mmCIF file of C-alpha atoms in Angstrom:
data_model
loop_
_atom_site.group_PDB
_atom_site.id
_atom_site.type_symbol
_atom_site.label_atom_id
_atom_site.label_comp_id
_atom_site.label_asym_id
_atom_site.label_seq_id
_atom_site.Cartn_x
_atom_site.Cartn_y
_atom_site.Cartn_z
ATOM 1 C CA MET A 14 -7.062 -10.190 22.789
ATOM 2 C CA ASN A 15 -5.752 -11.177 26.239
ATOM 3 C CA ARG A 16 -2.386 -12.617 27.231
ATOM 4 C CA SER A 17 -3.416 -16.279 26.985
ATOM 5 C CA GLN A 18 -4.777 -15.711 23.477
ATOM 6 C CA ALA A 19 -1.579 -13.888 22.521
ATOM 7 C CA GLU A 20 0.525 -16.759 23.854
ATOM 8 C CA LYS A 21 -1.416 -19.249 21.722
ATOM 9 C CA THR A 22 -1.109 -17.071 18.623
ATOM 10 C CA LEU A 23 2.631 -16.615 19.120
ATOM 11 C CA ARG A 24 3.130 -20.314 19.852
ATOM 12 C CA ASP A 25 1.447 -21.199 16.550
ATOM 13 C CA MET A 26 3.959 -18.897 14.800
ATOM 14 C CA SER A 27 6.974 -20.035 16.893
ATOM 15 C CA GLN A 28 7.358 -16.454 18.121
ATOM 16 C CA GLU A 29 6.972 -16.882 21.910
ATOM 17 C CA HIS A 30 9.898 -14.519 22.586
ATOM 18 C CA VAL A 31 7.681 -11.517 21.759
ATOM 19 C CA LEU A 32 6.269 -11.685 25.308
ATOM 20 C CA ALA A 33 9.678 -12.062 26.968
ATOM 21 C CA TYR A 34 9.445 -8.640 28.656
ATOM 22 C CA TRP A 35 5.758 -8.815 29.587
ATOM 23 C CA ASP A 36 6.340 -8.435 33.328
ATOM 24 C CA ARG A 37 8.252 -5.180 32.767
ATOM 25 C CA LEU A 38 5.497 -3.506 30.752
ATOM 26 C CA SER A 39 2.915 -1.010 31.950
ATOM 27 C CA LYS A 40 -0.790 -1.624 31.340
ATOM 28 C CA ALA A 41 -0.782 0.737 28.353
ATOM 29 C CA GLU A 42 2.300 -0.926 26.851
ATOM 30 C CA ARG A 43 0.734 -4.357 27.247
ATOM 31 C CA GLU A 44 -2.428 -3.245 25.484
ATOM 32 C CA LYS A 45 -0.453 -1.837 22.561
ATOM 33 C CA LEU A 46 1.612 -5.009 22.244
ATOM 34 C CA LEU A 47 -1.501 -7.206 22.330
ATOM 35 C CA ALA A 48 -3.065 -5.050 19.605
ATOM 36 C CA GLN A 49 0.041 -5.521 17.444
ATOM 37 C CA ILE A 50 -0.003 -9.289 17.950
ATOM 38 C CA GLU A 51 -3.698 -9.438 17.077
ATOM 39 C CA SER A 52 -3.084 -7.589 13.794
ATOM 40 C CA ILE A 53 -0.501 -10.122 12.574
ATOM 41 C CA GLU A 54 -1.566 -12.841 10.136
ATOM 42 C CA SER A 55 -0.043 -16.026 11.536
ATOM 43 C CA GLY A 56 -0.182 -17.815 8.178
ATOM 44 C CA ASP A 57 1.880 -15.078 6.536
ATOM 45 C CA ILE A 58 4.513 -15.295 9.274
ATOM 46 C CA ARG A 59 4.798 -19.070 8.866
ATOM 47 C CA ARG A 60 5.184 -18.773 5.105
ATOM 48 C CA CYS A 61 7.827 -16.095 5.548
ATOM 49 C CA ARG A 62 9.782 -18.294 7.970
ATOM 50 C CA GLU A 63 9.697 -21.170 5.508
ATOM 51 C CA ALA A 64 10.930 -18.909 2.696
ATOM 52 C CA LEU A 65 13.812 -17.682 4.863
ATOM 53 C CA LYS A 66 14.799 -21.256 5.660
ATOM 54 C CA LYS A 67 14.978 -22.076 1.952
ATOM 55 C CA GLY A 68 17.131 -19.018 1.287
ATOM 56 C CA GLY A 69 16.634 -15.966 -0.861
ATOM 57 C CA ASP A 70 16.481 -17.858 -4.158
ATOM 58 C CA SER A 71 13.528 -20.056 -3.255
ATOM 59 C CA PHE A 72 11.404 -19.294 -6.342
ATOM 60 C CA ASP A 73 11.205 -22.192 -8.768
ATOM 61 C CA SER A 74 11.495 -20.535 -12.163
ATOM 62 C CA SER A 75 10.787 -23.834 -13.939
ATOM 63 C CA LYS A 76 7.107 -23.560 -12.963
ATOM 64 C CA GLY A 77 6.487 -20.588 -15.171
ATOM 65 C CA LYS A 78 8.046 -18.043 -17.482
ATOM 66 C CA ALA A 79 7.419 -14.348 -17.801
ATOM 67 C CA PRO A 80 5.116 -13.528 -20.722
ATOM 68 C CA LYS A 81 6.625 -11.913 -23.774
ATOM 69 C CA VAL A 82 6.185 -8.175 -24.170
ATOM 70 C CA VAL A 83 3.930 -7.505 -27.123
ATOM 71 C CA THR A 84 4.382 -4.293 -29.091
ATOM 72 C CA LEU A 85 1.280 -3.316 -31.017
ATOM 73 C CA LYS A 86 1.574 -1.595 -34.364
ATOM 74 C CA GLY A 87 -0.642 -0.476 -37.196
ATOM 75 C CA ALA A 88 -4.256 -1.677 -37.149
ATOM 76 C CA ALA A 89 -3.779 -3.646 -33.918
ATOM 77 C CA LEU A 90 -2.593 -0.519 -32.115
ATOM 78 C CA LYS A 91 -5.536 1.504 -33.433
ATOM 79 C CA ARG A 92 -7.993 -1.168 -32.251
ATOM 80 C CA ALA A 93 -6.400 -1.212 -28.795
ATOM 81 C CA ILE A 94 -6.569 2.579 -28.467
ATOM 82 C CA ALA A 95 -10.190 2.578 -29.601
ATOM 83 C CA ALA A 96 -11.058 -0.123 -27.044
ATOM 84 C CA GLY A 97 -9.393 1.858 -24.279
ATOM 85 C CA GLU A 98 -11.203 5.035 -25.244
ATOM 86 C CA ARG A 99 -14.544 3.191 -25.200
ATOM 87 C CA GLU A 100 -13.800 1.960 -21.658
ATOM 88 C CA LEU A 101 -12.871 5.491 -20.558
ATOM 89 C CA SER A 102 -16.023 6.966 -22.062
ATOM 90 C CA ALA A 103 -18.089 4.289 -20.300
ATOM 91 C CA GLY A 104 -16.564 5.218 -16.923
ATOM 92 C CA LYS A 105 -15.002 1.793 -16.464
ATOM 93 C CA VAL A 106 -11.372 2.898 -15.931
ATOM 94 C CA ALA A 107 -9.622 3.957 -12.713
ATOM 95 C CA VAL A 108 -6.127 5.237 -12.012
ATOM 96 C CA LEU A 109 -4.096 3.734 -9.162
ATOM 97 C CA LEU A 110 -0.968 5.439 -7.817
ATOM 98 C CA VAL A 111 1.344 4.034 -5.131
ATOM 99 C CA ALA A 112 2.822 7.018 -3.304
ATOM 100 C CA GLY A 113 3.962 5.907 0.126
ATOM 101 C CA GLY A 114 7.477 7.302 -0.145
ATOM 102 C CA GLN A 115 8.986 10.390 1.407
ATOM 103 C CA GLY A 116 11.096 12.937 -0.447
ATOM 104 C CA SER A 117 14.144 12.534 1.798
ATOM 105 C CA ARG A 118 16.478 11.603 -1.077
ATOM 106 C CA LEU A 119 15.418 14.846 -2.768
ATOM 107 C CA GLY A 120 16.248 16.812 0.351
ATOM 108 C CA TYR A 121 12.529 17.363 0.955
ATOM 109 C CA ASP A 122 10.792 16.756 4.281
ATOM 110 C CA GLY A 123 7.396 15.454 3.192
ATOM 111 C CA PRO A 124 5.650 13.106 0.747
ATOM 112 C CA LYS A 125 7.557 12.710 -2.491
ATOM 113 C CA GLY A 126 4.415 13.607 -4.445
ATOM 114 C CA CYS A 127 4.275 17.029 -2.761
ATOM 115 C CA TYR A 128 7.745 17.945 -4.025
ATOM 116 C CA SER A 129 7.739 20.947 -6.356
ATOM 117 C CA ILE A 130 8.937 20.038 -9.864
ATOM 118 C CA GLY A 131 7.298 22.743 -12.012
ATOM 119 C CA PRO A 132 10.181 24.981 -13.166
ATOM 120 C CA VAL A 133 7.856 27.961 -13.676
ATOM 121 C CA THR A 134 4.667 27.172 -11.754
ATOM 122 C CA GLY A 135 6.302 25.374 -8.830
ATOM 123 C CA ALA A 136 3.590 22.716 -9.177
ATOM 124 C CA SER A 137 4.046 19.468 -7.265
ATOM 125 C CA LEU A 138 4.447 15.999 -8.715
ATOM 126 C CA PHE A 139 0.919 15.190 -7.507
ATOM 127 C CA SER A 140 -0.356 18.192 -9.442
ATOM 128 C CA PHE A 141 0.953 16.883 -12.751
ATOM 129 C CA HIS A 142 -0.524 13.420 -12.175
ATOM 130 C CA ALA A 143 -3.893 14.758 -10.999
ATOM 131 C CA ARG A 144 -4.171 17.104 -13.974
ATOM 132 C CA LYS A 145 -3.558 14.196 -16.355
ATOM 133 C CA VAL A 146 -6.404 12.291 -14.708
ATOM 134 C CA LEU A 147 -8.618 15.396 -14.972
ATOM 135 C CA ALA A 148 -7.752 15.821 -18.649
ATOM 136 C CA ARG A 149 -8.804 12.232 -19.381
ATOM 137 C CA SER A 150 -12.106 12.656 -17.562
ATOM 138 C CA ILE A 151 -12.871 15.857 -19.496
ATOM 139 C CA ARG A 152 -11.828 14.407 -22.843
ATOM 140 C CA HIS A 153 -13.984 11.306 -22.443
ATOM 141 C CA GLY A 154 -16.872 12.867 -20.552
ATOM 142 C CA ALA A 155 -16.736 10.431 -17.640
ATOM 143 C CA ALA A 156 -15.232 10.384 -14.170
ATOM 144 C CA VAL A 157 -11.865 8.652 -13.786
ATOM 145 C CA PRO A 158 -11.547 7.805 -10.087
ATOM 146 C CA PHE A 159 -8.062 8.321 -8.647
ATOM 147 C CA TYR A 160 -6.913 5.822 -5.987
ATOM 148 C CA ILE A 161 -3.754 6.777 -4.086
ATOM 149 C CA MET A 162 -1.930 4.381 -1.773
ATOM 150 C CA THR A 163 -0.041 6.309 0.898
ATOM 151 C CA SER A 164 1.846 5.176 4.004
ATOM 152 C CA LEU A 165 1.195 5.786 7.685
ATOM 153 C CA ALA A 166 4.058 8.291 7.552
ATOM 154 C CA ASN A 167 2.618 10.478 4.799
ATOM 155 C CA ASN A 168 -1.121 9.777 4.572
ATOM 156 C CA GLU A 169 -2.199 12.877 6.488
ATOM 157 C CA ALA A 170 0.205 15.207 4.664
ATOM 158 C CA THR A 171 -0.842 13.801 1.278
ATOM 159 C CA GLY A 172 -4.527 14.359 1.952
ATOM 160 C CA ARG A 173 -3.824 17.865 3.241
ATOM 161 C CA HIS A 174 -1.850 18.696 0.075
ATOM 162 C CA PHE A 175 -4.821 17.762 -2.098
ATOM 163 C CA GLU A 176 -7.234 19.729 0.099
ATOM 164 C CA GLU A 177 -5.048 22.845 0.065
ATOM 165 C CA ASN A 178 -4.929 22.704 -3.734
ATOM 166 C CA ASP A 179 -8.658 22.055 -4.234
ATOM 167 C CA TYR A 180 -7.843 18.536 -5.439
ATOM 168 C CA PHE A 181 -6.225 20.078 -8.528
ATOM 169 C CA GLY A 182 -9.652 20.406 -10.150
ATOM 170 C CA LEU A 183 -10.753 16.827 -9.477
ATOM 171 C CA ASN A 184 -13.995 16.005 -7.711
ATOM 172 C CA PRO A 185 -13.003 15.079 -4.116
ATOM 173 C CA ASP A 186 -15.546 12.235 -4.277
ATOM 174 C CA ASP A 187 -13.444 10.664 -7.027
ATOM 175 C CA VAL A 188 -10.179 10.686 -5.037
ATOM 176 C CA PHE A 189 -9.653 7.746 -2.666
ATOM 177 C CA PHE A 190 -6.703 7.691 -0.231
ATOM 178 C CA PHE A 191 -5.704 4.499 1.550
ATOM 179 C CA SER A 192 -2.606 3.422 3.477
ATOM 180 C CA GLN A 193 -0.378 0.464 2.741
ATOM 181 C CA GLY A 194 -0.107 -2.231 5.383
ATOM 182 C CA MET A 195 2.626 -2.763 7.916
ATOM 183 C CA TRP A 196 4.710 -5.922 8.312
ATOM 184 C CA PRO A 197 6.671 -7.152 11.360
ATOM 185 C CA GLY A 198 10.425 -6.906 10.948
ATOM 186 C CA MET A 199 12.114 -10.339 11.047
ATOM 187 C CA ASP A 200 15.706 -11.447 11.420
ATOM 188 C CA ALA A 201 17.507 -13.963 9.195
ATOM 189 C CA GLU A 202 16.115 -16.822 11.303
ATOM 190 C CA GLY A 203 12.532 -15.658 10.869
ATOM 191 C CA ARG A 204 12.145 -14.295 14.401
ATOM 192 C CA ILE A 205 10.020 -11.187 14.874
ATOM 193 C CA ILE A 206 12.133 -8.214 15.956
ATOM 194 C CA LEU A 207 11.309 -6.043 18.965
ATOM 195 C CA ASP A 208 12.563 -2.459 18.777
ATOM 196 C CA GLU A 209 11.438 -1.893 22.363
ATOM 197 C CA PRO A 210 10.571 -4.387 25.141
ATOM 198 C CA GLY A 211 6.871 -3.884 24.464
ATOM 199 C CA HIS A 212 6.822 -3.013 20.779
ATOM 200 C CA ILE A 213 7.226 -5.021 17.571
ATOM 201 C CA PHE A 214 9.313 -3.339 14.895
ATOM 202 C CA MET A 215 6.995 -2.692 11.936
ATOM 203 C CA SER A 216 7.775 -1.529 8.419
ATOM 204 C CA PRO A 217 5.614 -0.870 5.325
ATOM 205 C CA ASP A 218 4.803 -4.020 3.351
ATOM 206 C CA GLY A 219 5.525 -2.270 0.045
ATOM 207 C CA HIS A 220 3.985 -2.877 -3.361
ATOM 208 C CA GLY A 221 3.473 -6.542 -2.494
ATOM 209 C CA GLY A 222 0.798 -5.539 -0.009
ATOM 210 C CA LEU A 223 -1.158 -3.457 -2.527
ATOM 211 C CA LEU A 224 -3.984 -5.918 -3.197
ATOM 212 C CA ALA A 225 -4.529 -6.597 0.497
ATOM 213 C CA ALA A 226 -4.573 -2.845 1.191
ATOM 214 C CA LEU A 227 -7.111 -2.268 -1.588
ATOM 215 C CA LYS A 228 -9.431 -4.838 -0.054
ATOM 216 C CA ARG A 229 -8.872 -3.795 3.565
ATOM 217 C CA SER A 230 -9.481 -0.100 2.863
ATOM 218 C CA GLY A 231 -12.693 -0.598 0.916
ATOM 219 C CA ALA A 232 -11.125 0.624 -2.326
ATOM 220 C CA LEU A 233 -11.962 -2.619 -4.147
ATOM 221 C CA ALA A 234 -15.561 -2.391 -2.998
ATOM 222 C CA ASP A 235 -15.642 1.200 -4.217
ATOM 223 C CA MET A 236 -14.331 0.126 -7.618
ATOM 224 C CA LYS A 237 -16.985 -2.573 -7.846
ATOM 225 C CA LYS A 238 -19.729 -0.112 -6.943
ATOM 226 C CA ARG A 239 -18.521 2.258 -9.678
ATOM 227 C CA GLY A 240 -18.375 -0.513 -12.274
ATOM 228 C CA ILE A 241 -14.607 -0.250 -12.763
ATOM 229 C CA GLU A 242 -13.203 -2.992 -15.006
ATOM 230 C CA SER A 243 -9.712 -1.684 -15.857
ATOM 231 C CA VAL A 244 -7.123 -0.087 -13.590
ATOM 232 C CA PHE A 245 -4.105 1.891 -14.786
ATOM 233 C CA PHE A 246 -1.337 1.370 -12.225
ATOM 234 C CA PHE A 247 1.762 3.530 -11.842
ATOM 235 C CA GLN A 248 4.211 4.636 -9.172
#
């Protein structure tokens, strides 16, 4: 992307101010800024601006209601468990964990999943989750692939933690790490925020960006190749 293309993109989003300090930037800073602009989905920015204009309570609840929670009992519960076990035995189930957070609120400098919670073993939170996945795969005689969404801040440390612990007994080929996306910070008027003259303030897009991250990373394609039909999601 060059400057003229960036100007057109920003004009379409009503974000021309992003290039306000262009003349003060070095060549390297300009290239980084252009790369940021190119990564932004203009349609998403426009929709976000419209939502901000309408205010925080812009969702029309009259268009739909949350489904009722159904509690299974007796024969219905047994049938559901049996169906789930058949899917597990057929290798059609995956586990998906969102783990982009840091352990700062626990007083820990690192991914929250690496925090030691085992009172005797000192095992990490990741260890307990991974061992549950391993137990299911052993019990049902089929691989249960483990997809873990990290963040740019903790992706490397998370992968290293699994490597240092031999993936907690899991097959490394069945563990898929991918990072959540980043979203431009915006003010109350829907204007993209610059934290430096040549840099857009970016923050993780959270759980809402999960599906896009799955597709972008190739995780969805991997699921399709494996024949996955059900995904157990937790955080």
